[in-house]
Structure formats: structure tokens, C-alpha cells
Coordinates of C-alpha atoms in Angstrom, one line a residue:
X149 CA 9.4 -3.8 -24.0
X150 CA 10.7 -5.4 -27.1
X151 CA 13.2 -2.8 -28.3
X152 CA 15.7 -0.3 -26.9
X153 CA 14.4 3.2 -26.2
X154 CA 17.8 5.0 -26.1
X155 CA 20.2 2.8 -28.1
X156 CA 23.3 4.6 -27.1
X157 CA 22.5 4.2 -23.5
X158 CA 22.5 0.5 -24.0
X159 CA 25.8 0.5 -25.7
X160 CA 27.2 2.0 -22.4
X161 CA 25.1 -0.4 -20.4
X162 CA 26.3 -3.4 -22.2
X163 CA 29.9 -2.5 -21.5
X164 CA 29.0 -1.9 -17.9
X165 CA 27.4 -5.3 -17.6
X166 CA 30.2 -7.4 -19.1
X167 CA 31.1 -8.9 -15.8
X168 CA 27.7 -8.6 -14.1
X169 CA 24.6 -10.7 -13.9
X170 CA 21.4 -10.1 -15.7
X171 CA 19.8 -8.4 -12.7
X172 CA 19.2 -4.7 -12.6
X173 CA 22.4 -3.1 -11.3
X174 CA 22.5 -0.7 -8.4
X175 CA 25.2 1.9 -7.6
X176 CA 26.1 0.0 -4.5
X177 CA 24.8 -2.8 -2.3
X178 CA 26.0 -1.1 0.8
X179 CA 24.7 2.1 2.5
X180 CA 25.9 3.9 5.6
X181 CA 23.2 5.9 7.2
X182 CA 25.2 8.4 9.2
X183 CA 24.5 10.1 12.5
X184 CA 20.7 9.9 12.6
X185 CA 18.5 10.2 15.7
X186 CA 17.6 6.5 15.6
X187 CA 14.5 5.0 17.3
X188 CA 15.5 1.3 17.5
X189 CA 11.9 0.3 18.5
X190 CA 8.8 1.9 20.0
X191 CA 9.3 3.1 23.6
X192 CA 13.0 3.9 23.1
X193 CA 14.2 7.5 22.9
X194 CA 16.1 8.6 19.8
X195 CA 19.9 8.2 20.1
X196 CA 22.5 9.4 17.7
X197 CA 23.6 6.3 15.8
X198 CA 24.7 5.1 12.4
X199 CA 23.4 2.1 10.4
X200 CA 25.0 -0.1 7.9
X201 CA 22.8 -1.8 5.3
X202 CA 24.4 -4.4 3.0
X203 CA 22.6 -6.6 0.5
X204 CA 19.2 -5.5 1.8
X205 CA 19.9 -6.4 5.5
X206 CA 20.9 -4.3 8.5
X207 CA 24.5 -5.4 9.5
X208 CA 25.5 -2.9 12.1
X209 CA 23.8 -0.3 14.3
X210 CA 25.7 1.9 16.7
X211 CA 27.2 5.2 17.7
X212 CA 30.8 4.6 16.7
X213 CA 30.8 2.7 13.4
X214 CA 33.3 3.2 10.7
X215 CA 31.8 3.4 7.2
X216 CA 32.7 0.4 5.1
X217 CA 35.0 1.2 2.2
X218 CA 32.4 0.5 -0.4
X219 CA 29.5 2.2 1.3
X220 CA 27.5 5.0 -0.1
X221 CA 27.2 7.5 2.8
X222 CA 23.8 9.2 3.5
X223 CA 24.3 11.9 6.0
X224 CA 21.1 12.2 8.1
X225 CA 22.4 14.3 10.9
X226 CA 19.6 15.8 13.0
X227 CA 17.0 13.7 11.1
X228 CA 14.9 11.0 12.8
X229 CA 15.2 7.3 11.8
X230 CA 12.4 4.8 12.4
X231 CA 11.8 1.2 11.5
X232 CA 10.0 0.9 8.1
X233 CA 6.2 0.8 8.6
X234 CA 4.3 -2.5 8.1
X235 CA 0.8 -2.6 6.5
X236 CA -1.1 -5.6 8.0
X237 CA -4.1 -5.5 5.6
X238 CA -4.7 -3.8 2.2
X239 CA -5.0 -4.5 -1.5
X240 CA -1.6 -3.0 -2.3
X241 CA 0.0 -4.2 -5.5
X242 CA -2.9 -6.2 -6.8
X243 CA -3.8 -5.7 -10.4
X244 CA -7.5 -5.2 -11.1
X245 CA -9.2 -8.3 -12.5
X246 CA -9.9 -8.2 -16.2
X247 CA -13.4 -7.4 -17.1
X248 CA -15.0 -10.4 -18.8
X249 CA -18.1 -10.6 -20.9
X250 CA -21.1 -11.7 -18.9
X251 CA -22.2 -15.3 -19.8
X252 CA -24.9 -17.7 -18.6
X253 CA -22.3 -19.4 -16.4
X254 CA -21.7 -16.1 -14.5
X255 CA -25.3 -16.1 -13.2
X256 CA -27.0 -18.9 -11.2
X257 CA -30.1 -20.5 -12.7
X258 CA -31.9 -19.4 -9.6
X259 CA -30.7 -17.4 -6.5
X260 CA -30.7 -20.5 -4.3
X261 CA -28.5 -22.7 -6.4
X262 CA -25.4 -20.5 -6.8
X263 CA -22.0 -22.1 -7.1
X264 CA -19.2 -21.2 -4.8
X265 CA -17.8 -18.7 -7.3
X266 CA -21.1 -17.2 -8.1
X267 CA -21.7 -16.6 -4.3
X268 CA -18.3 -15.0 -3.8
X269 CA -16.8 -18.0 -2.0
X270 CA -13.3 -18.3 -3.5
X271 CA -10.8 -19.3 -0.8
X272 CA -8.6 -20.9 -3.5
X273 CA -7.9 -17.5 -5.1
X274 CA -4.3 -16.4 -4.3
X275 CA -3.1 -12.8 -3.9
X276 CA 0.4 -14.1 -4.9
X277 CA -0.9 -14.8 -8.4
X278 CA -2.4 -11.3 -8.7
X279 CA 0.5 -9.1 -7.8
X280 CA 1.6 -6.5 -10.3
X281 CA 5.1 -5.1 -9.5
X282 CA 4.3 -2.0 -11.6
X283 CA 1.1 -1.2 -9.8
X284 CA 1.1 2.4 -8.6
X285 CA -0.2 1.5 -5.1
X286 CA 3.2 -0.1 -4.3
X287 CA 5.1 3.2 -4.9
X288 CA 2.4 5.2 -3.1
X289 CA 2.6 3.1 0.0
X290 CA 6.4 3.1 -0.1
X291 CA 6.5 6.9 -0.2
X292 CA 4.3 7.0 2.8
X293 CA 6.9 5.1 4.8
X294 CA 5.9 1.5 4.3
X295 CA 8.3 -1.3 3.5
X296 CA 5.9 -4.3 3.8
X297 CA 2.3 -5.0 3.0
X298 CA 0.0 -7.9 3.7
X299 CA -2.2 -7.8 0.5
X300 CA -5.4 -9.7 0.1
X301 CA -7.9 -10.2 -2.8
X302 CA -11.1 -8.3 -3.1
X303 CA -14.4 -10.1 -3.1
X304 CA -17.3 -11.4 -1.0
X305 CA -17.6 -13.8 2.0
X306 CA -14.2 -15.6 1.3
X307 CA -12.3 -13.6 -1.3
X308 CA -9.1 -15.7 -1.0
X309 CA -5.6 -15.9 0.5
X310 CA -3.2 -13.1 1.3
X311 CA 0.5 -12.7 0.8
X312 CA 3.2 -10.5 2.4
X313 CA 5.1 -8.4 -0.1
X314 CA 8.0 -6.1 -0.1
X315 CA 7.3 -2.6 -1.4
X316 CA 10.6 -2.3 -3.2
X317 CA 11.1 -1.5 -6.9
X318 CA 11.3 -4.6 -9.0
X319 CA 10.7 -5.9 -12.5
X320 CA 9.5 -9.3 -11.1
X321 CA 6.2 -9.9 -9.4
X322 CA 7.7 -13.0 -7.7
X323 CA 10.6 -11.1 -6.2
X324 CA 8.2 -8.9 -4.2
X325 CA 6.8 -11.9 -2.2
X326 CA 8.2 -12.4 1.3
X327 CA 5.5 -14.9 2.5
X328 CA 3.2 -16.6 0.0
X329 CA -0.5 -17.4 0.8
X330 CA -0.2 -17.1 4.6
X331 CA -3.7 -16.0 5.4
X332 CA -7.4 -16.1 4.5
X333 CA -9.6 -13.1 4.3
X334 CA -13.3 -13.3 5.0
X335 CA -16.3 -11.0 5.5
X336 CA -20.1 -11.0 5.6
X337 CA -20.5 -8.9 2.5
X338 CA -22.7 -10.8 0.1
X339 CA -23.8 -10.5 -3.5
X340 CA -27.3 -9.2 -4.2
X341 CA -29.8 -11.7 -5.5
X342 CA -27.5 -14.7 -4.9
X343 CA -27.7 -17.0 -1.9
X344 CA -26.5 -16.2 0.7
X345 CA -27.7 -12.6 0.3
X346 CA -28.0 -11.7 4.0
X347 CA -25.7 -11.6 7.0
X348 CA -27.4 -14.6 8.6
X349 CA -27.2 -16.5 5.3
X350 CA -23.5 -15.7 5.0
X351 CA -22.9 -17.0 8.6
X352 CA -24.9 -20.2 7.7
X353 CA -22.8 -20.7 4.6
X354 CA -19.5 -20.3 6.5
X355 CA -20.7 -22.9 9.1
X356 CA -21.5 -25.3 6.3
X357 CA -18.1 -24.7 4.6
X358 CA -16.3 -25.3 7.9
X359 CA -18.2 -28.6 8.5
X360 CA -17.8 -29.9 5.0
X361 CA -14.1 -29.0 5.0
X362 CA -13.6 -30.9 8.2
X363 CA -15.2 -34.0 6.6
X364 CA -13.3 -33.5 3.4
X365 CA -9.9 -33.4 5.2
X366 CA -10.7 -36.4 7.3
X367 CA -11.6 -38.4 4.1
X368 CA -8.4 -37.3 2.4
X369 CA -6.4 -38.3 5.5
X370 CA -8.1 -41.7 5.7
X371 CA -7.5 -42.4 2.0
X372 CA -3.8 -41.6 2.3
X373 CA -3.5 -43.8 5.4
X374 CA -5.2 -46.9 3.9
X375 CA -6.6 -46.5 0.4
X376 CA -7.5 -50.2 0.0
X377 CA -11.2 -50.6 -0.8
X378 CA -11.8 -46.9 -0.6
X379 CA -13.0 -44.7 -3.4
X380 CA -10.6 -41.9 -4.0
X381 CA -12.2 -38.6 -2.7
X382 CA -13.1 -36.1 -5.3
X383 CA -10.9 -32.9 -5.1
X384 CA -12.7 -29.8 -4.1
X385 CA -10.4 -26.8 -4.3
X386 CA -12.6 -24.6 -2.0
X387 CA -12.4 -27.1 0.8
X388 CA -8.7 -27.8 0.2
X389 CA -8.0 -24.1 0.5
X390 CA -10.2 -23.5 3.5
X391 CA -8.5 -26.3 5.3
X392 CA -5.8 -23.9 6.5
X393 CA -8.4 -22.0 8.5
X394 CA -10.1 -25.1 10.0
X395 CA -6.8 -26.7 11.1
X396 CA -5.6 -23.2 12.4
X397 CA -2.5 -23.1 10.1
X398 CA -3.8 -19.9 8.6
X399 CA -5.4 -17.0 10.4
X400 CA -8.7 -15.6 9.1
X401 CA -8.6 -11.8 8.7
X402 CA -12.3 -11.1 9.2
X403 CA -13.4 -7.7 7.8
X404 CA -16.1 -6.5 10.1
X405 CA -16.4 -2.7 10.4
X406 CA -19.8 -2.3 12.2
X407 CA -20.7 -3.6 15.7
X408 CA -23.4 -6.0 14.3
X409 CA -20.8 -7.6 12.0
X410 CA -18.2 -7.7 14.7
X411 CA -20.6 -9.5 17.1
X412 CA -21.4 -12.1 14.5
X413 CA -17.7 -12.6 13.6
X414 CA -17.0 -13.2 17.3
X415 CA -19.9 -15.6 17.5
X416 CA -18.5 -17.6 14.6
X417 CA -15.0 -17.6 16.2
X418 CA -16.5 -19.0 19.4
X419 CA -18.6 -21.7 17.6
X420 CA -16.1 -22.8 15.1
X421 CA -12.7 -22.2 16.8
X422 CA -11.2 -20.0 14.1
X423 CA -8.1 -17.9 14.8
X424 CA -9.4 -14.5 13.6
X425 CA -8.0 -11.0 13.3
X426 CA -10.9 -8.5 13.4
X427 CA -10.1 -6.2 10.5
X428 CA -11.0 -2.8 9.1
X429 CA -12.9 -2.1 12.3
X430 CA -14.6 1.3 12.5
X431 CA -16.3 1.0 15.9
X432 CA -15.1 -1.6 18.4
X433 CA -15.4 -0.1 21.9
X434 CA -19.1 -1.2 22.6
X435 CA -18.0 -4.8 22.1
X436 CA -14.5 -4.9 23.7
X437 CA -15.7 -7.0 26.6
X438 CA -17.1 -9.9 24.4
X439 CA -14.0 -10.2 22.3
X440 CA -11.8 -13.3 22.9
X441 CA -8.6 -12.4 24.7
X442 CA -5.5 -12.2 22.4
X443 CA -7.7 -11.4 19.3
X444 CA -5.8 -8.8 17.3
X445 CA -7.7 -5.8 16.0
X446 CA -7.0 -3.7 12.9
X447 CA -8.7 -0.3 13.2
X448 CA -9.7 1.4 10.0
X449 CA -8.0 4.8 9.6
X450 CA -10.9 6.2 7.7
X451 CA -12.1 8.5 10.4
X452 CA -15.2 10.6 10.5
X453 CA -14.8 14.2 9.4
X454 CA -13.4 16.6 11.9
X455 CA -16.0 18.6 13.9
X456 CA -15.1 22.2 13.8
X457 CA -16.1 24.6 16.5
X458 CA -19.5 26.1 15.6
X459 CA -20.5 29.7 16.3
X460 CA -22.1 29.9 19.7
X461 CA -25.8 29.7 19.6
X462 CA -27.6 32.7 21.1
X463 CA -29.6 31.4 24.0
X464 CA -30.8 34.7 25.5
X465 CA -34.1 34.7 27.4
X466 CA -35.4 37.2 24.8
X467 CA -35.7 34.3 22.2
X468 CA -39.3 33.4 21.5
X469 CA -40.4 29.9 22.6
X470 CA -40.3 28.2 19.1
X471 CA -36.8 29.5 18.4
X472 CA -35.6 28.5 21.9
X473 CA -36.9 24.9 21.4
X474 CA -35.1 24.7 18.0
X475 CA -32.0 26.0 19.6
X476 CA -32.1 23.4 22.4
X477 CA -32.7 20.6 19.9
X478 CA -29.8 21.8 17.9
X479 CA -27.6 21.8 20.9
X480 CA -28.7 18.2 21.9
X481 CA -28.0 16.9 18.4
X482 CA -24.6 18.7 18.2
X483 CA -23.7 17.2 21.6
X484 CA -24.7 13.7 20.5
X485 CA -22.7 14.0 17.3
X486 CA -19.7 15.2 19.2
X487 CA -20.0 12.3 21.6
X488 CA -20.1 9.8 18.7
X489 CA -17.1 11.5 17.1
X490 CA -15.1 11.4 20.4
X491 CA -15.9 7.7 20.7
X492 CA -14.5 6.9 17.3
X493 CA -11.3 8.8 17.9
X494 CA -10.8 7.4 21.5
X495 CA -10.8 3.7 20.4
X496 CA -7.1 3.4 19.8
X497 CA -6.4 5.0 23.2
X498 CA -8.8 2.5 24.9
X499 CA -7.2 -0.5 23.1
X500 CA -3.8 0.7 24.2
X501 CA -4.9 1.1 27.8
X502 CA -6.3 -2.4 27.8
X503 CA -3.1 -3.8 26.3
X504 CA -5.1 -5.2 23.4
X505 CA -2.8 -6.0 20.3
X506 CA -3.9 -3.6 17.6
X507 CA -2.7 -2.0 14.4
X508 CA -4.4 -0.3 11.4
X509 CA -5.8 -1.4 8.1
X510 CA -5.4 0.6 4.9
X511 CA -8.2 -0.9 2.7
X512 CA -10.1 2.3 2.1
X513 CA -7.9 5.3 2.9
X514 CA -5.8 7.5 0.7
X515 CA -2.1 7.2 1.5
X516 CA -1.9 11.0 1.9
X517 CA -4.3 10.7 4.8
X518 CA -2.6 7.9 6.8
X519 CA -0.3 10.0 9.0
X520 CA -3.0 12.7 9.3
X521 CA -5.4 10.2 10.7
X522 CA -2.9 8.8 13.1
X523 CA -2.1 12.4 14.4
X524 CA -5.8 12.9 15.0
X525 CA -5.8 9.7 17.1
X526 CA -2.8 11.0 19.1
X527 CA -4.6 14.3 19.6
X528 CA -7.5 12.3 21.1
X529 CA -5.2 10.6 23.6
X530 CA -3.3 7.8 21.9
X531 CA 0.3 7.8 23.2
X532 CA 2.9 8.3 20.5
X533 CA 4.7 5.1 21.5
X534 CA 1.5 3.1 20.9
X535 CA 1.0 4.8 17.6
X536 CA 4.5 3.8 16.5
X537 CA 3.9 0.3 17.7
X538 CA 0.8 0.1 15.5
X539 CA 2.9 1.0 12.5
X540 CA 5.8 -1.3 13.3
X541 CA 6.1 -4.0 16.0
X542 CA 2.3 -4.7 16.3
X543 CA 1.7 -5.6 12.7
X544 CA 5.0 -7.6 12.7
X545 CA 3.6 -9.7 15.6
X546 CA 0.2 -10.1 13.8
X547 CA 1.8 -11.2 10.6
X548 CA 4.4 -13.3 12.4
X549 CA 7.4 -11.5 10.9
X550 CA 9.0 -10.0 14.0
X551 CA 12.2 -11.9 13.1
X552 CA 12.7 -9.9 10.0
X553 CA 10.9 -6.5 10.5
X554 CA 9.5 -4.1 13.0
X555 CA 12.6 -2.8 14.7
X556 CA 16.1 -1.6 13.6
X557 CA 18.3 -4.5 14.6
X558 CA 21.2 -6.4 13.1
X559 CA 20.0 -9.2 10.7
X560 CA 16.6 -7.6 10.0
X561 CA 15.5 -6.2 6.6
X562 CA 17.0 -2.8 5.7
X563 CA 13.7 -1.0 6.0
X564 CA 13.8 2.5 7.4
X565 CA 11.8 5.7 7.4
X566 CA 13.8 9.0 7.8
X567 CA 12.0 12.3 8.7
X568 CA 13.2 15.8 9.2
X569 CA 11.3 16.2 12.5
X570 CA 9.8 13.7 15.0
X571 CA 7.4 11.5 13.0
X572 CA 4.1 12.7 14.6
X573 CA 5.0 16.4 14.5
X574 CA 2.4 18.2 12.3
X575 CA 5.2 19.7 10.2
X576 CA 7.3 16.5 9.9
X577 CA 8.1 15.3 6.4
X578 CA 9.5 12.0 5.2
X579 CA 12.9 12.6 3.5
X580 CA 14.0 9.0 2.8
X581 CA 12.4 5.6 2.6
X582 CA 14.6 2.6 2.5
X583 CA 13.2 -0.8 1.5
X584 CA 15.5 -3.8 1.6
X585 CA 18.4 -1.5 1.0
X586 CA 16.8 0.4 -1.9
X587 CA 17.0 4.1 -1.0
X588 CA 14.3 6.6 -2.2
X589 CA 14.8 10.2 -1.5
X590 CA 11.6 12.1 -1.4
X591 CA 12.2 15.6 -2.9
X592 CA 9.5 18.2 -2.4
X593 CA 9.4 21.2 -4.6
X594 CA 10.4 24.4 -2.8
X595 CA 8.2 27.2 -4.3
X596 CA 10.7 29.8 -3.0
X597 CA 13.4 28.4 -5.3
X598 CA 11.4 27.8 -8.5
X599 CA 11.6 30.2 -11.4
X600 CA 8.6 32.3 -12.5
X601 CA 7.5 29.7 -15.0
X602 CA 7.1 27.3 -12.2
X603 CA 4.8 29.5 -10.2
X604 CA 1.8 28.5 -12.2
X605 CA 0.7 25.4 -14.0
X606 CA 1.3 25.1 -17.7
X607 CA -1.7 24.5 -20.0
X608 CA -2.8 21.3 -21.7
X609 CA 0.3 19.5 -22.9
X610 CA -1.6 17.0 -25.1
X611 CA 0.0 16.3 -28.5
X612 CA 3.4 15.2 -29.9
X613 CA 6.7 16.5 -28.5
X614 CA 10.0 16.0 -30.3
X615 CA 12.7 15.1 -27.8
X616 CA 16.5 14.8 -27.9
X617 CA 18.7 13.2 -25.3
X618 CA 22.4 13.7 -25.0
X619 CA 24.5 10.6 -24.4
X620 CA 28.1 9.7 -24.8
X621 CA 28.8 9.3 -28.5
X622 CA 26.0 11.5 -29.8
X623 CA 22.4 12.6 -29.5
X624 CA 19.3 10.4 -29.8
X625 CA 16.0 11.6 -31.0
X626 CA 12.4 10.6 -30.9
X627 CA 8.8 11.5 -30.1
X628 CA 6.7 11.7 -26.9
X629 CA 2.9 11.5 -27.0
X630 CA 0.9 13.2 -24.3
X631 CA -2.8 12.6 -23.8
X632 CA -4.7 14.4 -21.0
X633 CA -7.2 12.5 -19.0
X634 CA -8.8 14.9 -16.4
X635 CA -5.9 16.1 -14.3
X636 CA -3.6 13.3 -15.3
X637 CA -1.8 12.2 -18.5
X638 CA -1.0 9.0 -20.4
X639 CA 2.4 9.2 -22.1
X640 CA 4.0 7.2 -24.9
X641 CA 7.6 7.4 -26.1
X642 CA 8.8 6.4 -29.6
X643 CA 12.5 6.3 -30.6
X644 CA 13.7 7.2 -34.1
X645 CA 15.7 4.0 -34.0
X646 CA 12.5 1.9 -33.5
X647 CA 9.8 3.9 -35.3
X648 CA 6.1 2.8 -34.7
X649 CA 7.0 1.0 -31.4
X650 CA 5.6 3.2 -28.6
X651 CA 6.7 2.5 -25.0
X652 CA 4.1 3.4 -22.3
X653 CA 5.1 5.6 -19.3
X654 CA 3.9 4.7 -15.8
X655 CA 4.1 6.2 -12.3
X656 CA 3.2 9.5 -13.9
X657 CA 3.3 12.5 -11.5
X658 CA 2.2 16.0 -12.4
X659 CA 3.3 18.9 -10.2
X660 CA 2.7 22.4 -11.6
X661 CA 5.1 22.7 -14.5
X662 CA 6.9 19.4 -13.8
X663 CA 6.0 15.9 -15.1
X664 CA 7.9 12.8 -14.0
X665 CA 7.4 9.2 -15.1
X666 CA 9.2 5.9 -15.7
X667 CA 9.8 3.7 -18.7
X668 CA 10.9 0.1 -18.8
X669 CA 13.5 -0.7 -21.4
X670 CA 15.1 -3.9 -22.5
X671 CA 18.1 -5.1 -24.4
X672 CA 18.9 -8.8 -24.9
X673 CA 16.7 -9.8 -22.1
X674 CA 18.1 -7.3 -19.6
X675 CA 15.5 -4.9 -18.2
X676 CA 16.1 -1.5 -16.8
X677 CA 14.0 1.5 -15.7
X678 CA 14.5 5.0 -17.1
X679 CA 13.3 7.8 -14.8
X680 CA 12.4 11.0 -16.6
X681 CA 11.9 14.3 -14.9
X682 CA 10.7 17.0 -17.3
X683 CA 10.3 20.7 -16.5
X684 CA 8.0 22.6 -19.0
X685 CA 9.3 26.1 -19.3
X686 CA 6.4 26.9 -21.5
X687 CA 3.6 25.2 -23.5
X688 CA 6.1 24.6 -26.3
X689 CA 9.4 23.6 -24.6
X690 CA 10.7 21.3 -21.8
X691 CA 14.1 20.5 -20.3
X692 CA 15.0 17.7 -17.9
X693 CA 16.9 14.5 -17.1
X694 CA 16.7 10.8 -18.1
X695 CA 18.3 8.8 -15.3
X696 CA 19.3 5.1 -15.2
X697 CA 20.3 3.8 -11.8
X698 CA 24.0 3.0 -11.7
X699 CA 24.5 4.7 -15.1
X700 CA 24.0 8.3 -14.3
X701 CA 21.7 11.1 -15.5
X702 CA 21.5 12.4 -19.1
X703 CA 20.1 15.8 -20.3
X704 CA 16.9 15.7 -22.3
X705 CA 15.0 18.5 -24.0
X706 CA 11.9 18.7 -26.1
X707 CA 9.9 21.0 -28.4
X708 CA 6.2 20.7 -29.1
X709 CA 5.2 19.8 -32.7
X710 CA 2.5 22.3 -33.4
X711 CA 2.1 21.4 -37.1
X712 CA 0.6 17.9 -37.8
X713 CA 2.8 15.4 -39.7

């Protein structure tokens, strides 16, 4: 943003910031989480304790702690407190690549002479350079209880290197990164019409890359040791990047969802000596015995649809022969389908029984389905302690971040999930998520307390709305522009003080007659976020609040402009 949205707010803000840094201010850097039923780590029973978080870190955990004088107290009496969840593999926070015009360089001259990039072999691509701190997936994962994600690029064969990011709110992409470029992601998915276009071809290409990388690194090392009389080796970014896998300084997260792909991934591991994490696995049990010991497994949470109890089939002797055969065939098919379904849902239980390190991957599942899927696995026999491990301590081990996350202990990141009931209870709801000391309270609308206007959705709100916001020293005016796109909206805001400069809203949420969104505002290089919560009492009026963290909340109201300018 180049200008101020609400100028009077910034007058107040400038006074507030006289003795402060240029960072976004918070109301406090210290929180006292009071009297929660705290689960320190999986396997421990909840115990009534309090937690102090200062400057993003846990500083105290115990039953008889005195709140620090400067702490903001959050009373969570009778609520359950868990370590923040850890996502070991997803595309969270990555901006979509810009679409470019197709050129001759994008396509190989012939399928057999594709470049690395044309074939989807881009190990030099870095997730750390693709992170967008305003991407909606960050907030979505955070509200599902996650404080940390291992995010990797999308692509083919070798899409690139992954980074570990914090799911806190920030105006800086760089500030989200906890560990930069710590892994490689690979798979046997290939581009059509470009070599290698088959699974066998992809395996062959990976063997070739591994061999050439080994030669390349040896030549580089020899040149550094004694360059006299040697031609300087040409730099190959693909081999340079893949060197982390060949020398085992970076694990290879190998996406292999089907048994055939898993078998080939395991074959590559044995032949080439990679350290791999089998990832986004959908069916693993038939191959458990061939997997190398200590190989972590990330199970996909995209489970098959639930099989509902069918009406009993009439199998009385009075059925004619043809109908009876059809009935028997139907029963056999139904039984086979149920057997396959049970096998999918029992995998997590089997891995837990065999003490195989496993967690979950979140590459192709909606955040609203994550806990639902885990509860289905628990119903199929997965112990709750193992399910909590798969959300916390297991991914911390896999990502090598156990020193900073996974349990609620002094010195670790202040990442917590607070629920009103035990986490895996069907009726449990997340009330708070804390990420590095940033507290988010998840407020769910209570239909019993809403007024009559809230009982049904308002109509299409597209058009121009005239707003006014009450601030100390006067009232500010401007326009909001709503444009409907399916069930969602795009929103622009224009202040009367800066006409023709429209600021775009993001994180837009629509719930019946309520619309909430955020705006980034800037003054003299200092950035802040305004959170707007609007309640539309009709198709022509709204009331609500505009809130700036650390500054308070201001009343805002608006009227629809029905007559064009």
C-alpha cells in the first residue's frame, strides 16, 4: 500500500510509535495461559497447569505459577491445551507461479531431447523464494491448529527444495522461515510427451542424475584441492542442488501414493543410498516388510469415502435363480469393497503397532477435513496417543526440529492448540491457536444469539458502499467496492483522503450476513493490518468494527449507493 486508508488512525498510531521500532506492535509480548488441562506431550494425561509465553517462547510451565506483571491473562479453565500441530509436507504458503506465454523454449525440439526444466527436473528451485506471507493457506492451516509447515514446490520428478515455515501473521515472507532449503522433494510423476514420460524412464533419469552429480561434486572437490593444470568445471545448478541428496545432507521426501510407486521408490533407495521419507502414501500395508527400517512414512489423509450400512439384501429361497445370482455377486463385491476400505483405514494402526515412525501429509486435503479424517483413523483402531504423536512429536523428529517444537516445554516455541473438549472428541472445537506467542481466538457464530436478520443470508452485495469510521478527532469517509465471484467476493476500499487509490482486501470470509476481511495499510514505511468485521443488517446497510492490534477497535458503518455516480 502506498497511502493511508484511515488517516486519523495513523495520527494516533504515529504518537503510539514515537518510542517504538518500525515493527508491527502487539498489545503485549507476554501471555499467561491460566489453568488449562495441559497435555505436555503425547502419552501424558492432562494436568491442570499454566503456561507463560514471552517473546514467542515458552518460559514457564507449571501448576503454581504467578502471572508476570506485564502478562495478558487468557483464562482457559476446563479447556484442553496441546502442543501446536506440525505439518511435515504440504504446499502451504506458496504463491502460484505466474502464467507465462508459451514460447519455443518451453517445448523441446523432440520428446527425447528435453532440458532438465522441460522434463520437470528442477532441484535448484527453492520454496523459500516462493513463500507469500499473505497466502490464504497459511491462515487456514493455522486455524486448524498448525503452527509449523514444511512446504515444498509443486512440479514433476524433482520439483525443488522445501523450507520449514512458521504459520504466524507477518508482513514479511522472510520472517516466516524457520529453516531454509532443508529438503528435496521427488516423485515419479512425469510430463506427457517429454522424456522421461514413464515410471521406468523417470527412475532411469534419477539414476543418471545421481551418477552425474557424484562425478560433478568429485570434480569440484578436486579442483578446489589443487586447481593447477585443471580446467575449471562448468557450473551445473541442477547437480549442485541435488548434491545435498547424494551426500545425505538433505532427505528426499519421495511422493509415492500407490504400491507400484512405493516399490520403485524403495528400489531407488536401496540402489542409490538416498535417505528418503515415503510421502503422501495412500496404501502402504502390502509393502511394509520391504521398507528399509527407520524409513519415516507420511500417510495421506485423503481417505476413501465412508461406506454406509446398506439395506439388507433379501436372500429368501423364494428368489428366482437369476435374481439370487445377482444378489450373491452384489454381496461379494460389497464385501470386497469393505475389505479394501478397512485396509486403508487400518494402516495407521498397523504402523503404530510396528513402531514405525509415521505422520501425515496435507498435500491434497481440505483443512476442514483434517481432524475428521484423523477421527476416522481412531475409530478404525489408531490409539489417540499415536494420533497426537503424528500431529506433534513425530513430524518434529522427521523434520529434525524436536529442539524447538512438538511438546510444551520451557525454551520451545510458544505454539499451542486450545480446545473446549478433548481434541479427538467428535464435538471438540478449537478455541485458541497460538503461534510463536501470537494468539488467535476462533470465534464461531452462535445461531441462538443472532438477531433475525442473521438467520438468513443477505442477497448479492455487489456494488459501491459508502462507509464512515469513527476515530478520535472525527469521522473518516470513503467507499467500499464489492464484486461477487460465485459464493465469494473481491473487495476494494478507497478513502476520501486518497481518492482513486483502491486498497484490496484479503482473507475474505463470508458467513451468512457477516463479511470479514483484512487490509494492509502503510504510513512512512510502517505497515499494519486492519481487520474489518461487517454485519449486514440488510441489503442496504452494515455495521461493524475496524480493528488494529494494539490500537483498539473503531466503529464502522456503511450504506449502499443505489444510484450510480
